[in-house]
Amino acid sequence: MIDKIKDFASHFFVTGDPLIYGADVSIGLSMVAIFFVLTYFKKWGWLWREWLTTVDHKKIGIMYIIASLLMLFRGGVDALLMRAQLALPNVHFLQSEHYNEIFTTHGTIMILFMAMPMMFGLFNIAVPLQIGARDVAYPFLNAFSFWMFFVGAMLFNLSFVIGGSPDAGWLAYPPLSELSGSPGVGENFYIWGIQLSGVGSLASGINFVVTILKMRAKGMKMMQMPLFTWSVFASCVTIIIAFPVLTVTLALLFIDRFAGGHFFTMLHGGNPMMYVNLIWMWGHPEVYIVVLPAFGVFSEVVSVFSKKRIFGYKSMVFSLMIISILSYFTWVHHFFTMGASANVNAFFAITTMAIAIPTGVKVFNWLFTMFRGRIRIEQPMLWTLGFIPTFLIGGATGVMLAVAPADYQYHNSYFLIAHFHQVLIGGVVFGYLAGIYYWWPKMFGFKLNVKLGLWAFWLWNIGFYVCFMPQYALGFMGMTRRVYTYGWDMGWGPLNLISSIGAVLMGIGFIFQVWQILYSIKYGERDTTGDPWDGHTLEWTIPSPAPEYNFAIEPIVKGQDDFWRMKKEGIVPMTKESEIKPIHMPRNSGIPFIMSWFWFIAGFGFTFGWTWMIVVGLLGVAGSMLARSFTKKLDYYIPVEEIKETEAKFGRLV
Amino acid sequence: MKKRGLLNGIKVALLAAATALLLSGCDSSSMIVLDPKGPVGHTELKLIILSVVLCAIVVIPVLGILVYIILRYRDKPGNKAPYQPDWDDSKTLEVIWWGIPIVIIAILGVFTVKGIHTLTKPPVQNAKPITIQVTSLDWKWLFEYPEQGIATVNHVEIPAGVPVQFELMADGPMNSFWVPQLGGQEYTMPGMAMRLWLQADEPGTYFGSGANFTGKGFAHMRFDVVAKPQADFNKWVEKVKKTSPAMTTDTYANLKKKGLSDVKYFSSYPKDHFKKVLNKNGGQYMKMNDKKKDDSQFHEMKDMEDMSDMSEMDMDHN
Ligand code: HEM
Ligand SMILES: [Cu+2]
Ligand SMILES: [Cu+2]
């Protein structure tokens, strides 16, 4: 009996690696610490009432951002481990297996559990406020989306200490990811971690499309929406079309692994290339899903901090939508070398290059927004300015990759790694950081410290170029991606060393940001006006942090940049006591949280192939749905007195 | 103010250090992609250079404009530069910057399409090509010479100045066959044979590697491509024939096991070995047709017509 348990445990828990024991200990300690703190300060009730059951889009947004920052930390540690291993030839820091797991988890976490939730966080924080709405279209679904993302991320991360991490790359190409190539549970964790959070992403996509179409303030036409909202719209439309493809693809892969299907093996007429096509039909749009909202942030920031209207608004909207459509017709550029015929490769080379056109237009429009403006280099603007050169170079190398015959040389090399980090870090991460700095006062009511922010900015930026520029050269030197070690003979040592130094600088930059947040919580400049940046859009008409009902009186909009117009006309947004009516709000619910954890249980069961656990999980899910359908009290009204009190507290009541 | 100076100092020092190291790391001889030794690599290099130049035409001026705008339009008291907050539209300007990228992409597009088609033909028309069948295994490369009857592991010799038709497949996960100085890569896949034309213009030893991740031993999937004059190549073939053991089905079964391997030479291998392994991995579903072997399709599989009836393959091979 004891032996049986021991045997089971040794397969179940990942053992034998000091790094993992270290992680075990730190996970254990932080759980104990969290438990202790919550109990000591008697915060369990508060946590449940205010956060775990909330359906308030602003709080959900904050939870998304906290989770994504944690994932940025995890993904960043992975990155540093890899760069440590590659810093010099023949380093024996990580074994091959471990390195393979790390680049797989790094890529997956960064894209799906860092970039996506940070993006949804910004959607939640800004969109309803920008369009003058009290909430998103489906608040309950919104909470469910968040918790599905969260449990998906937890399931994926669990693989590190239980069962073993996936190691077939972030896109898990078969046959390597089939049972024959990856017999452990790692790939199952990958499939189910992504599936669960993917459900959340799809639901969020639908939620925000409906929100934008249906919940805009009176008078706000589509062509008067703030550009960030437009970019969210473009991104969500893309989500709605792309994510089902991912879901189906991973489901088929799971059937192959779990039930002996042959969708993606050559035997019995399946085909691995079908997987590669399918996964990139999601994967390519995915990069635009995450980058479009960043373009939206830059558009807002450039115009506000240049004290000017955005240049070429119509062009901006048009290019957003074109990019979102074109993004479906470029996926083959990820495997020009997989035997497609000359005409197919030519078609996809051209469509890929074509995306550079609307993207280039956006850059020009940002530049000419600054032209004849008055540029204030506050933190959001700083990151925007840092973005432009990075993205120009990254975009140019993207065009270079689109030249199919040249790509036969770049494909799977470090040139590619340099390119996509340049657009993902320079475009997506810088963009979301700009967004977080921009809306931070609206979220929390204070600004982040400037001096620490400057350190963070420069460390990130310099670190970025030091880390990734040498990798272009390494690609030309024949270094392929995903190698865990190399010899002295190739001459790759010096450039890899520089690259690793750059990675460390970015790591230090991140530490400065954590410090900046902690420091500013205590000493940050409080935002009493609600409009710390002299903003142009509706979110700045209300107090910071926004009251739970957002707008005491629903705004009526007259045009684009409505708040800027009001300011010019000398109108001060105040709340007229006589106009206040009771506000209809959705009630908090524990069901999204509970149901998602049942999904987690089912996902864990699927991962290990434990039927009883799958059954428990799915029964729980069904039970949660039933409970929801029998819930009577779904909403409530905030009474007029309470609104008056809140508005008076902010000094808005007239 | 003092702090700011420190910050700037660190910035400058870092940049200087980085540039110095970068330059030291980049002696051009190790940039093998930029130092091609065959016609395929040369065609690709020309496109690389063209695309760099075309991109630079846009990127460099725009970076200049960015710096200029930031310096000129800072929100400083007393800044005399014009300020026009409501100027947000100019048809002329927009036509210009929709136009510039369109023109650049059009030029690049034309050359790209030409390049793709150039590379579908064998590099040199007048020499008789030789065929080498390549199988990627966990985690080694097997090369079979159907005309010479010999086989090698992790080492391949070719005659210089002669176009080589590599036929690629995997017996295991997908990999990618890449010899940067001779030309770009091509995937190896189980059950599917792909073709890649390469040619070395001059004798030499060229670095080759697997480029698509295949698991634990992937980083060690390196091989040398040795190009020699035809006479020396013939001598080498003779020597392998005389001095090396034969590859039997058992030898292959051992070779296929997961693990690394040294360089190996075999004087012979079982008849139709490549095709059998291909079919064992599902190759029969691809309806191979050996008669059409001499078609000059680069990056393409043997039989295009027969495959058009496999609907899921349309995208890839038609
Ligand atoms: C913060 C600094 C970062 C560093 C130093 C870094 C470093 C690395 C390294 C060393 C690899 C492995 C290359 C290889 O062995 O093939 C890698 C892969 C990857 N990274 Fe990053 N990374 C960073 C940030 C990011 C971000 C922000 C994202 C996405 C938003 C990202 C997405 C990826 C992806 C998708 C892969 C490919 C994984 C795979 O090959 O399966 N990385 N990164
Ligand atoms: Cu793509
Ligand atoms: Cu194929």
PDB file of N, CA and C in Angstrom, chain A residues 542-622:
ATOM      1  N   ILE A 542     -15.774  61.672 -14.894  1.00  0.00           N
ATOM      2  CA  ILE A 542     -16.271  61.185 -13.607  1.00  0.00           C
ATOM      3  C   ILE A 542     -15.122  61.121 -12.606  1.00  0.00           C
ATOM      4  N   PRO A 543     -15.448  60.992 -11.324  1.00  0.00           N
ATOM      5  CA  PRO A 543     -14.391  61.006 -10.312  1.00  0.00           C
ATOM      6  C   PRO A 543     -13.469  59.791 -10.419  1.00  0.00           C
ATOM      7  N   SER A 544     -12.302  59.901  -9.793  1.00  0.00           N
ATOM      8  CA  SER A 544     -11.374  58.772  -9.711  1.00  0.00           C
ATOM      9  C   SER A 544     -11.262  58.328  -8.259  1.00  0.00           C
ATOM     10  N   PRO A 545     -11.258  57.051  -7.964  1.00  0.00           N
ATOM     11  CA  PRO A 545     -11.720  55.967  -8.833  1.00  0.00           C
ATOM     12  C   PRO A 545     -13.213  56.083  -9.097  1.00  0.00           C
ATOM     13  N   ALA A 546     -13.630  55.515 -10.216  1.00  0.00           N
ATOM     14  CA  ALA A 546     -15.025  55.672 -10.620  1.00  0.00           C
ATOM     15  C   ALA A 546     -15.954  55.041  -9.594  1.00  0.00           C
ATOM     16  N   PRO A 547     -17.085  55.723  -9.286  1.00  0.00           N
ATOM     17  CA  PRO A 547     -18.077  55.089  -8.397  1.00  0.00           C
ATOM     18  C   PRO A 547     -18.660  53.846  -9.069  1.00  0.00           C
ATOM     19  N   GLU A 548     -19.272  52.988  -8.269  1.00  0.00           N
ATOM     20  CA  GLU A 548     -19.648  51.690  -8.862  1.00  0.00           C
ATOM     21  C   GLU A 548     -20.640  51.821 -10.005  1.00  0.00           C
ATOM     22  N   TYR A 549     -21.426  52.901 -10.009  1.00  0.00           N
ATOM     23  CA  TYR A 549     -22.409  53.075 -11.093  1.00  0.00           C
ATOM     24  C   TYR A 549     -21.849  53.906 -12.238  1.00  0.00           C
ATOM     25  N   ASN A 550     -20.562  54.238 -12.208  1.00  0.00           N
ATOM     26  CA  ASN A 550     -19.883  55.027 -13.234  1.00  0.00           C
ATOM     27  C   ASN A 550     -20.441  56.432 -13.373  1.00  0.00           C
ATOM     28  N   PHE A 551     -21.576  56.541 -14.064  1.00  0.00           N
ATOM     29  CA  PHE A 551     -22.138  57.856 -14.348  1.00  0.00           C
ATOM     30  C   PHE A 551     -23.419  58.030 -13.545  1.00  0.00           C
ATOM     31  N   ALA A 552     -23.437  59.047 -12.673  1.00  0.00           N
ATOM     32  CA  ALA A 552     -24.635  59.262 -11.875  1.00  0.00           C
ATOM     33  C   ALA A 552     -25.796  59.592 -12.807  1.00  0.00           C
ATOM     34  N   ILE A 553     -25.505  60.385 -13.827  1.00  0.00           N
ATOM     35  CA  ILE A 553     -26.525  60.686 -14.832  1.00  0.00           C
ATOM     36  C   ILE A 553     -25.942  60.298 -16.174  1.00  0.00           C
ATOM     37  N   GLU A 554     -26.694  59.542 -16.944  1.00  0.00           N
ATOM     38  CA  GLU A 554     -26.117  59.066 -18.202  1.00  0.00           C
ATOM     39  C   GLU A 554     -25.823  60.235 -19.136  1.00  0.00           C
ATOM     40  N   PRO A 555     -24.607  60.261 -19.668  1.00  0.00           N
ATOM     41  CA  PRO A 555     -24.216  61.404 -20.497  1.00  0.00           C
ATOM     42  C   PRO A 555     -24.920  61.381 -21.847  1.00  0.00           C
ATOM     43  N   ILE A 556     -25.022  62.557 -22.424  1.00  0.00           N
ATOM     44  CA  ILE A 556     -25.523  62.658 -23.797  1.00  0.00           C
ATOM     45  C   ILE A 556     -24.406  63.278 -24.626  1.00  0.00           C
ATOM     46  N   VAL A 557     -24.028  62.586 -25.674  1.00  0.00           N
ATOM     47  CA  VAL A 557     -22.809  62.941 -26.379  1.00  0.00           C
ATOM     48  C   VAL A 557     -23.129  63.729 -27.633  1.00  0.00           C
ATOM     49  N   LYS A 558     -22.280  64.723 -27.919  1.00  0.00           N
ATOM     50  CA  LYS A 558     -22.526  65.544 -29.114  1.00  0.00           C
ATOM     51  C   LYS A 558     -21.535  65.287 -30.226  1.00  0.00           C
ATOM     52  N   GLY A 559     -20.411  64.582 -29.914  1.00  0.00           N
ATOM     53  CA  GLY A 559     -19.431  64.371 -30.982  1.00  0.00           C
ATOM     54  C   GLY A 559     -18.216  63.635 -30.477  1.00  0.00           C
ATOM     55  N   GLN A 560     -17.237  63.569 -31.341  1.00  0.00           N
ATOM     56  CA  GLN A 560     -15.995  62.902 -30.978  1.00  0.00           C
ATOM     57  C   GLN A 560     -15.275  63.747 -29.929  1.00  0.00           C
ATOM     58  N   ASP A 561     -14.495  63.111 -29.066  1.00  0.00           N
ATOM     59  CA  ASP A 561     -13.759  63.826 -28.021  1.00  0.00           C
ATOM     60  C   ASP A 561     -14.680  64.779 -27.250  1.00  0.00           C
ATOM     61  N   ASP A 562     -15.769  64.235 -26.764  1.00  0.00           N
ATOM     62  CA  ASP A 562     -16.825  65.086 -26.213  1.00  0.00           C
ATOM     63  C   ASP A 562     -16.394  65.881 -24.995  1.00  0.00           C
ATOM     64  N   PHE A 563     -15.582  65.257 -24.154  1.00  0.00           N
ATOM     65  CA  PHE A 563     -15.168  65.962 -22.939  1.00  0.00           C
ATOM     66  C   PHE A 563     -14.283  67.147 -23.301  1.00  0.00           C
ATOM     67  N   TRP A 564     -13.474  66.974 -24.322  1.00  0.00           N
ATOM     68  CA  TRP A 564     -12.603  68.071 -24.742  1.00  0.00           C
ATOM     69  C   TRP A 564     -13.444  69.250 -25.223  1.00  0.00           C
ATOM     70  N   ARG A 565     -14.485  68.907 -25.966  1.00  0.00           N
ATOM     71  CA  ARG A 565     -15.411  69.948 -26.423  1.00  0.00           C
ATOM     72  C   ARG A 565     -16.025  70.679 -25.229  1.00  0.00           C
ATOM     73  N   MET A 566     -16.487  69.888 -24.247  1.00  0.00           N
ATOM     74  CA  MET A 566     -17.104  70.515 -23.071  1.00  0.00           C
ATOM     75  C   MET A 566     -16.137  71.476 -22.412  1.00  0.00           C
ATOM     76  N   LYS A 567     -14.884  71.016 -22.289  1.00  0.00           N
ATOM     77  CA  LYS A 567     -13.920  71.869 -21.619  1.00  0.00           C
ATOM     78  C   LYS A 567     -13.718  73.163 -22.383  1.00  0.00           C
ATOM     79  N   LYS A 568     -13.677  73.037 -23.715  1.00  0.00           N
ATOM     80  CA  LYS A 568     -13.493  74.244 -24.530  1.00  0.00           C
ATOM     81  C   LYS A 568     -14.676  75.186 -24.377  1.00  0.00           C
ATOM     82  N   GLU A 569     -15.869  74.584 -24.254  1.00  0.00           N
ATOM     83  CA  GLU A 569     -17.059  75.422 -24.119  1.00  0.00           C
ATOM     84  C   GLU A 569     -17.294  75.833 -22.679  1.00  0.00           C
ATOM     85  N   GLY A 570     -16.367  75.455 -21.814  1.00  0.00           N
ATOM     86  CA  GLY A 570     -16.466  75.876 -20.424  1.00  0.00           C
ATOM     87  C   GLY A 570     -17.514  75.127 -19.619  1.00  0.00           C
ATOM     88  N   ILE A 571     -17.924  73.966 -20.109  1.00  0.00           N
ATOM     89  CA  ILE A 571     -18.906  73.185 -19.360  1.00  0.00           C
ATOM     90  C   ILE A 571     -18.186  72.308 -18.345  1.00  0.00           C
ATOM     91  N   VAL A 572     -18.599  72.369 -17.088  1.00  0.00           N
ATOM     92  CA  VAL A 572     -18.011  71.514 -16.071  1.00  0.00           C
ATOM     93  C   VAL A 572     -18.993  70.384 -15.779  1.00  0.00           C
ATOM     94  N   PRO A 573     -18.560  69.133 -15.932  1.00  0.00           N
ATOM     95  CA  PRO A 573     -19.502  68.041 -15.698  1.00  0.00           C
ATOM     96  C   PRO A 573     -19.841  67.936 -14.220  1.00  0.00           C
ATOM     97  N   MET A 574     -21.080  68.276 -13.887  1.00  0.00           N
ATOM     98  CA  MET A 574     -21.539  68.186 -12.510  1.00  0.00           C
ATOM     99  C   MET A 574     -22.815  67.356 -12.484  1.00  0.00           C
ATOM    100  N   THR A 575     -23.166  66.882 -11.305  1.00  0.00           N
ATOM    101  CA  THR A 575     -24.357  66.058 -11.180  1.00  0.00           C
ATOM    102  C   THR A 575     -25.494  66.899 -10.622  1.00  0.00           C
ATOM    103  N   LYS A 576     -26.515  67.087 -11.442  1.00  0.00           N
ATOM    104  CA  LYS A 576     -27.645  67.875 -10.956  1.00  0.00           C
ATOM    105  C   LYS A 576     -28.518  67.019 -10.056  1.00  0.00           C
ATOM    106  N   GLU A 577     -28.711  67.496  -8.836  1.00  0.00           N
ATOM    107  CA  GLU A 577     -29.438  66.709  -7.845  1.00  0.00           C
ATOM    108  C   GLU A 577     -30.819  66.307  -8.361  1.00  0.00           C
ATOM    109  N   SER A 578     -31.449  67.227  -9.077  1.00  0.00           N
ATOM    110  CA  SER A 578     -32.824  66.979  -9.519  1.00  0.00           C
ATOM    111  C   SER A 578     -32.904  65.862 -10.559  1.00  0.00           C
ATOM    112  N   GLU A 579     -31.790  65.619 -11.267  1.00  0.00           N
ATOM    113  CA  GLU A 579     -31.853  64.626 -12.349  1.00  0.00           C
ATOM    114  C   GLU A 579     -31.533  63.206 -11.902  1.00  0.00           C
ATOM    115  N   ILE A 580     -31.093  63.069 -10.662  1.00  0.00           N
ATOM    116  CA  ILE A 580     -30.687  61.740 -10.217  1.00  0.00           C
ATOM    117  C   ILE A 580     -31.897  60.812 -10.087  1.00  0.00           C
ATOM    118  N   LYS A 581     -31.750  59.632 -10.670  1.00  0.00           N
ATOM    119  CA  LYS A 581     -32.794  58.604 -10.512  1.00  0.00           C
ATOM    120  C   LYS A 581     -32.128  57.372  -9.922  1.00  0.00           C
ATOM    121  N   PRO A 582     -32.916  56.483  -9.352  1.00  0.00           N
ATOM    122  CA  PRO A 582     -32.310  55.239  -8.856  1.00  0.00           C
ATOM    123  C   PRO A 582     -31.627  54.493 -10.001  1.00  0.00           C
ATOM    124  N   ILE A 583     -30.475  53.866  -9.713  1.00  0.00           N
ATOM    125  CA  ILE A 583     -29.716  53.212 -10.778  1.00  0.00           C
ATOM    126  C   ILE A 583     -29.850  51.704 -10.684  1.00  0.00           C
ATOM    127  N   HIS A 584     -30.166  51.133 -11.807  1.00  0.00           N
ATOM    128  CA  HIS A 584     -30.385  49.689 -11.909  1.00  0.00           C
ATOM    129  C   HIS A 584     -29.035  48.992 -12.068  1.00  0.00           C
ATOM    130  N   MET A 585     -28.706  48.076 -11.164  1.00  0.00           N
ATOM    131  CA  MET A 585     -27.398  47.416 -11.215  1.00  0.00           C
ATOM    132  C   MET A 585     -27.546  45.900 -11.097  1.00  0.00           C
ATOM    133  N   PRO A 586     -26.604  45.170 -11.693  1.00  0.00           N
ATOM    134  CA  PRO A 586     -26.626  43.718 -11.524  1.00  0.00           C
ATOM    135  C   PRO A 586     -26.116  43.342 -10.130  1.00  0.00           C
ATOM    136  N   ARG A 587     -26.656  42.266  -9.592  1.00  0.00           N
ATOM    137  CA  ARG A 587     -26.253  41.826  -8.253  1.00  0.00           C
ATOM    138  C   ARG A 587     -25.020  40.934  -8.334  1.00  0.00           C
ATOM    139  N   ASN A 588     -24.194  40.994  -7.334  1.00  0.00           N
ATOM    140  CA  ASN A 588     -23.020  40.104  -7.280  1.00  0.00           C
ATOM    141  C   ASN A 588     -23.453  38.641  -7.298  1.00  0.00           C
ATOM    142  N   SER A 589     -22.545  37.783  -7.727  1.00  0.00           N
ATOM    143  CA  SER A 589     -22.880  36.365  -7.739  1.00  0.00           C
ATOM    144  C   SER A 589     -21.637  35.521  -7.553  1.00  0.00           C
ATOM    145  N   GLY A 590     -21.771  34.488  -6.732  1.00  0.00           N
ATOM    146  CA  GLY A 590     -20.648  33.580  -6.531  1.00  0.00           C
ATOM    147  C   GLY A 590     -20.575  32.503  -7.600  1.00  0.00           C
ATOM    148  N   ILE A 591     -21.604  32.453  -8.446  1.00  0.00           N
ATOM    149  CA  ILE A 591     -21.679  31.330  -9.385  1.00  0.00           C
ATOM    150  C   ILE A 591     -20.536  31.312 -10.412  1.00  0.00           C
ATOM    151  N   PRO A 592     -20.177  32.446 -11.010  1.00  0.00           N
ATOM    152  CA  PRO A 592     -19.064  32.376 -11.975  1.00  0.00           C
ATOM    153  C   PRO A 592     -17.803  31.777 -11.350  1.00  0.00           C
ATOM    154  N   PHE A 593     -17.537  32.179 -10.127  1.00  0.00           N
ATOM    155  CA  PHE A 593     -16.347  31.696  -9.430  1.00  0.00           C
ATOM    156  C   PHE A 593     -16.450  30.189  -9.182  1.00  0.00           C
ATOM    157  N   ILE A 594     -17.588  29.780  -8.637  1.00  0.00           N
ATOM    158  CA  ILE A 594     -17.745  28.363  -8.282  1.00  0.00           C
ATOM    159  C   ILE A 594     -17.776  27.499  -9.531  1.00  0.00           C
ATOM    160  N   MET A 595     -18.520  27.949 -10.537  1.00  0.00           N
ATOM    161  CA  MET A 595     -18.636  27.147 -11.743  1.00  0.00           C
ATOM    162  C   MET A 595     -17.278  26.982 -12.411  1.00  0.00           C
ATOM    163  N   SER A 596     -16.483  28.047 -12.424  1.00  0.00           N
ATOM    164  CA  SER A 596     -15.167  27.951 -13.058  1.00  0.00           C
ATOM    165  C   SER A 596     -14.280  26.952 -12.332  1.00  0.00           C
ATOM    166  N   TRP A 597     -14.381  26.929 -11.002  1.00  0.00           N
ATOM    167  CA  TRP A 597     -13.555  25.958 -10.286  1.00  0.00           C
ATOM    168  C   TRP A 597     -14.022  24.528 -10.549  1.00  0.00           C
ATOM    169  N   PHE A 598     -15.314  24.350 -10.798  1.00  0.00           N
ATOM    170  CA  PHE A 598     -15.748  23.015 -11.228  1.00  0.00           C
ATOM    171  C   PHE A 598     -15.171  22.674 -12.595  1.00  0.00           C
ATOM    172  N   TRP A 599     -15.101  23.675 -13.466  1.00  0.00           N
ATOM    173  CA  TRP A 599     -14.444  23.446 -14.754  1.00  0.00           C
ATOM    174  C   TRP A 599     -12.982  23.048 -14.539  1.00  0.00           C
ATOM    175  N   PHE A 600     -12.377  23.700 -13.585  1.00  0.00           N
ATOM    176  CA  PHE A 600     -10.985  23.366 -13.264  1.00  0.00           C
ATOM    177  C   PHE A 600     -10.883  21.899 -12.866  1.00  0.00           C
ATOM    178  N   ILE A 601     -11.794  21.467 -12.013  1.00  0.00           N
ATOM    179  CA  ILE A 601     -11.768  20.067 -11.570  1.00  0.00           C
ATOM    180  C   ILE A 601     -11.950  19.140 -12.766  1.00  0.00           C
ATOM    181  N   ALA A 602     -12.910  19.486 -13.631  1.00  0.00           N
ATOM    182  CA  ALA A 602     -13.123  18.655 -14.818  1.00  0.00           C
ATOM    183  C   ALA A 602     -11.871  18.651 -15.690  1.00  0.00           C
ATOM    184  N   GLY A 603     -11.266  19.830 -15.852  1.00  0.00           N
ATOM    185  CA  GLY A 603     -10.059  19.941 -16.680  1.00  0.00           C
ATOM    186  C   GLY A 603      -8.931  19.102 -16.112  1.00  0.00           C
ATOM    187  N   PHE A 604      -8.806  19.115 -14.806  1.00  0.00           N
ATOM    188  CA  PHE A 604      -7.769  18.305 -14.164  1.00  0.00           C
ATOM    189  C   PHE A 604      -8.049  16.820 -14.407  1.00  0.00           C
ATOM    190  N   GLY A 605      -9.321  16.460 -14.320  1.00  0.00           N
ATOM    191  CA  GLY A 605      -9.715  15.079 -14.591  1.00  0.00           C
ATOM    192  C   GLY A 605      -9.374  14.674 -16.023  1.00  0.00           C
ATOM    193  N   PHE A 606      -9.688  15.529 -16.964  1.00  0.00           N
ATOM    194  CA  PHE A 606      -9.358  15.250 -18.365  1.00  0.00           C
ATOM    195  C   PHE A 606      -7.849  15.105 -18.541  1.00  0.00           C
ATOM    196  N   THR A 607      -7.117  15.968 -17.869  1.00  0.00           N
ATOM    197  CA  THR A 607      -5.671  15.948 -18.017  1.00  0.00           C
ATOM    198  C   THR A 607      -5.108  14.599 -17.604  1.00  0.00           C
ATOM    199  N   PHE A 608      -5.608  14.072 -16.484  1.00  0.00           N
ATOM    200  CA  PHE A 608      -5.077  12.810 -15.998  1.00  0.00           C
ATOM    201  C   PHE A 608      -5.898  11.610 -16.461  1.00  0.00           C
ATOM    202  N   GLY A 609      -6.982  11.875 -17.183  1.00  0.00           N
ATOM    203  CA  GLY A 609      -7.822  10.789 -17.648  1.00  0.00           C
ATOM    204  C   GLY A 609      -8.565  10.099 -16.508  1.00  0.00           C
ATOM    205  N   TRP A 610      -8.927  10.850 -15.476  1.00  0.00           N
ATOM    206  CA  TRP A 610      -9.657  10.277 -14.336  1.00  0.00           C
ATOM    207  C   TRP A 610     -11.145  10.548 -14.505  1.00  0.00           C
ATOM    208  N   THR A 611     -11.860   9.507 -14.886  1.00  0.00           N
ATOM    209  CA  THR A 611     -13.266   9.709 -15.215  1.00  0.00           C
ATOM    210  C   THR A 611     -14.054  10.254 -14.031  1.00  0.00           C
ATOM    211  N   TRP A 612     -13.815   9.677 -12.844  1.00  0.00           N
ATOM    212  CA  TRP A 612     -14.624  10.116 -11.687  1.00  0.00           C
ATOM    213  C   TRP A 612     -14.498  11.617 -11.478  1.00  0.00           C
ATOM    214  N   MET A 613     -13.309  12.126 -11.736  1.00  0.00           N
ATOM    215  CA  MET A 613     -13.091  13.542 -11.485  1.00  0.00           C
ATOM    216  C   MET A 613     -13.780  14.387 -12.565  1.00  0.00           C
ATOM    217  N   ILE A 614     -13.729  13.881 -13.788  1.00  0.00           N
ATOM    218  CA  ILE A 614     -14.428  14.576 -14.867  1.00  0.00           C
ATOM    219  C   ILE A 614     -15.907  14.674 -14.512  1.00  0.00           C
ATOM    220  N   VAL A 615     -16.440  13.550 -14.037  1.00  0.00           N
ATOM    221  CA  VAL A 615     -17.863  13.532 -13.704  1.00  0.00           C
ATOM    222  C   VAL A 615     -18.177  14.530 -12.594  1.00  0.00           C
ATOM    223  N   VAL A 616     -17.361  14.509 -11.540  1.00  0.00           N
ATOM    224  CA  VAL A 616     -17.585  15.459 -10.443  1.00  0.00           C
ATOM    225  C   VAL A 616     -17.576  16.885 -10.981  1.00  0.00           C
ATOM    226  N   GLY A 617     -16.576  17.187 -11.783  1.00  0.00           N
ATOM    227  CA  GLY A 617     -16.442  18.547 -12.315  1.00  0.00           C
ATOM    228  C   GLY A 617     -17.651  18.940 -13.154  1.00  0.00           C
ATOM    229  N   LEU A 618     -18.009  18.083 -14.088  1.00  0.00           N
ATOM    230  CA  LEU A 618     -19.102  18.454 -14.986  1.00  0.00           C
ATOM    231  C   LEU A 618     -20.431  18.533 -14.246  1.00  0.00           C
ATOM    232  N   LEU A 619     -20.611  17.637 -13.251  1.00  0.00           N
ATOM    233  CA  LEU A 619     -21.834  17.734 -12.445  1.00  0.00           C
ATOM    234  C   LEU A 619     -21.878  19.079 -11.731  1.00  0.00           C
ATOM    235  N   GLY A 620     -20.734  19.465 -11.207  1.00  0.00           N
ATOM    236  CA  GLY A 620     -20.665  20.766 -10.532  1.00  0.00           C
ATOM    237  C   GLY A 620     -21.034  21.891 -11.480  1.00  0.00           C
ATOM    238  N   VAL A 621     -20.520  21.797 -12.700  1.00  0.00           N
ATOM    239  CA  VAL A 621     -20.828  22.839 -13.686  1.00  0.00           C
ATOM    240  C   VAL A 621     -22.332  22.880 -13.942  1.00  0.00           C
ATOM    241  N   ALA A 622     -22.893  21.682 -14.168  1.00  0.00           N
ATOM    242  CA  ALA A 622     -24.335  21.626 -14.430  1.00  0.00           C
ATOM    243  C   ALA A 622     -25.109  22.181 -13.239  1.00  0.00           C
TER     244      ALA A 622
END
